[in-house]
């Protein structure tokens, strides 16, 4: 471990030389309780030798630090775990003016713009206690869930083309979104460089029936209540400052369409690498120069998938508002069902950051991490200018979630990024083999949580035991100063794929 140095109680550096060709150091943020998982994984890998199983997260962080055009450092957040190419929880920025700088689909992930949206209400826990099960059922009935789920929002091929280009502007035009929803959404719910002609027919075919669907895996719609308020001023600005107040959190992404966009790009980029002589430490880090045809094609197709994900979350917001309005014989407006914020967890964006005192235009890859811009940043809504951008951190099934705010220190150290959730501690396979379905359900019932799930095996895969402790992850980010705790939310009903 001679290459790994502890910089603070929450902060480690991986020195250049840990893997061949590193252009910058790697850093990762973990506290004493979280570091064990990372170091055990690395040790097991070293003992097995170079050929066994997947790469440990620390090695993936270092491999990313060897990519052409990377600046400052390859960063991993406390929920980091091994992923495809990049670790999940890895942030890396590439200098757009560097002729060899690359874009890598592995740095965005297969579920492009998988993200979280938080909707507040003026209901209290007392209002829903007697109807918790019916409310969970109403959400389950309104929002299509599960692997092959089909959307109930009518979508033609022409609608899909327009949604890919317009993002939430399409939802607004079609009446599925409120005008003010997009104000509280990253990028205002629309990436302007989207070009639907760069999305393959296969990707569109996969996306067409899935609009307004939750999907499976770690995706969920959760009814939560405010459990604790850490920052009264920020919580008041977001309209979630009353303990016991009911909120809804929706976690979903771009479904099969985004997965296909990533797959298509990886195939094209492997050829581009051979042509341009780009060599990486791991073939999963397939990439292309940002200004190459393949790089530009991916960025415009990725923007379409991101727009699709925003439309998807908007459609589910519409369905969720309907479910609540019917249940309480009211209107979504009377229930104050406004979007607090909508964040992306898997995306690459062109942003301006200071690098060695100079303002540079960078392509920031955030994979399994959340943008967390500080107060007064021009890209966050007027409402949050004094408090910083809201950052939504989803817990695991049955555990709490958090709302954080961005900080100036995060801007300096992590390109304005922080964690995105708990991060897996066990593989899905391991969870299915080691955990008991009934035991997990009984544990949720004991906590008074209503659950609706489309697939029983998912209950084990998504059980709290499969993940790191989200509070440890959030506390590490808070203590390191890269984001700041504002509100803690506790689940009362969970709808899973």
mmCIF file of N, CA and C in Angstrom, residues 6 8 19 66 79 115 149 182 200 255 328 374 377 390 401:
data_model
loop_
_atom_site.group_PDB
_atom_site.id
_atom_site.type_symbol
_atom_site.label_atom_id
_atom_site.label_comp_id
_atom_site.label_asym_id
_atom_site.label_seq_id
_atom_site.Cartn_x
_atom_site.Cartn_y
_atom_site.Cartn_z
ATOM 1 N N UNK A 6 -2.656 8.689 3.465
ATOM 2 C CA UNK A 6 -3.805 9.335 4.102
ATOM 3 C C UNK A 6 -3.524 10.826 4.264
ATOM 4 N N UNK A 8 -6.108 13.147 5.344
ATOM 5 C CA UNK A 8 -6.928 13.643 6.452
ATOM 6 C C UNK A 8 -7.748 12.462 6.938
ATOM 7 N N UNK A 19 -0.453 2.639 -11.019
ATOM 8 C CA UNK A 19 -0.623 1.864 -12.253
ATOM 9 C C UNK A 19 0.139 2.615 -13.341
ATOM 10 N N UNK A 66 -5.044 7.695 -15.714
ATOM 11 C CA UNK A 66 -4.097 7.542 -16.832
ATOM 12 C C UNK A 66 -4.721 7.914 -18.176
ATOM 13 N N UNK A 79 -19.209 6.511 -1.419
ATOM 14 C CA UNK A 79 -20.056 5.378 -1.821
ATOM 15 C C UNK A 79 -19.420 4.575 -2.957
ATOM 16 N N UNK A 115 -31.157 9.264 -12.056
ATOM 17 C CA UNK A 115 -31.139 10.381 -11.114
ATOM 18 C C UNK A 115 -32.290 10.317 -10.143
ATOM 19 N N UNK A 149 -41.477 -3.479 -17.909
ATOM 20 C CA UNK A 149 -42.672 -2.642 -17.764
ATOM 21 C C UNK A 149 -42.851 -1.707 -18.958
ATOM 22 N N UNK A 182 -39.276 22.576 -14.157
ATOM 23 C CA UNK A 182 -37.956 22.615 -14.818
ATOM 24 C C UNK A 182 -37.005 23.610 -14.167
ATOM 25 N N UNK A 200 -29.427 5.333 -32.158
ATOM 26 C CA UNK A 200 -29.710 4.236 -33.094
ATOM 27 C C UNK A 200 -31.178 3.818 -33.066
ATOM 28 N N UNK A 255 -33.600 3.999 -18.801
ATOM 29 C CA UNK A 255 -34.099 2.666 -19.166
ATOM 30 C C UNK A 255 -33.298 2.019 -20.314
ATOM 31 N N UNK A 328 -56.463 11.570 -1.755
ATOM 32 C CA UNK A 328 -56.863 12.584 -0.776
ATOM 33 C C UNK A 328 -57.991 13.487 -1.295
ATOM 34 N N UNK A 374 -22.026 25.269 -5.243
ATOM 35 C CA UNK A 374 -22.127 26.081 -4.022
ATOM 36 C C UNK A 374 -23.085 27.263 -4.182
ATOM 37 N N UNK A 377 -23.635 30.131 -7.386
ATOM 38 C CA UNK A 377 -23.194 29.615 -8.683
ATOM 39 C C UNK A 377 -24.268 29.934 -9.729
ATOM 40 N N UNK A 390 -29.490 22.015 -3.970
ATOM 41 C CA UNK A 390 -29.908 20.819 -3.238
ATOM 42 C C UNK A 390 -29.291 19.566 -3.871
ATOM 43 N N UNK A 401 -32.901 8.609 3.622
ATOM 44 C CA UNK A 401 -32.279 9.354 2.525
ATOM 45 C C UNK A 401 -31.920 10.736 3.062
#
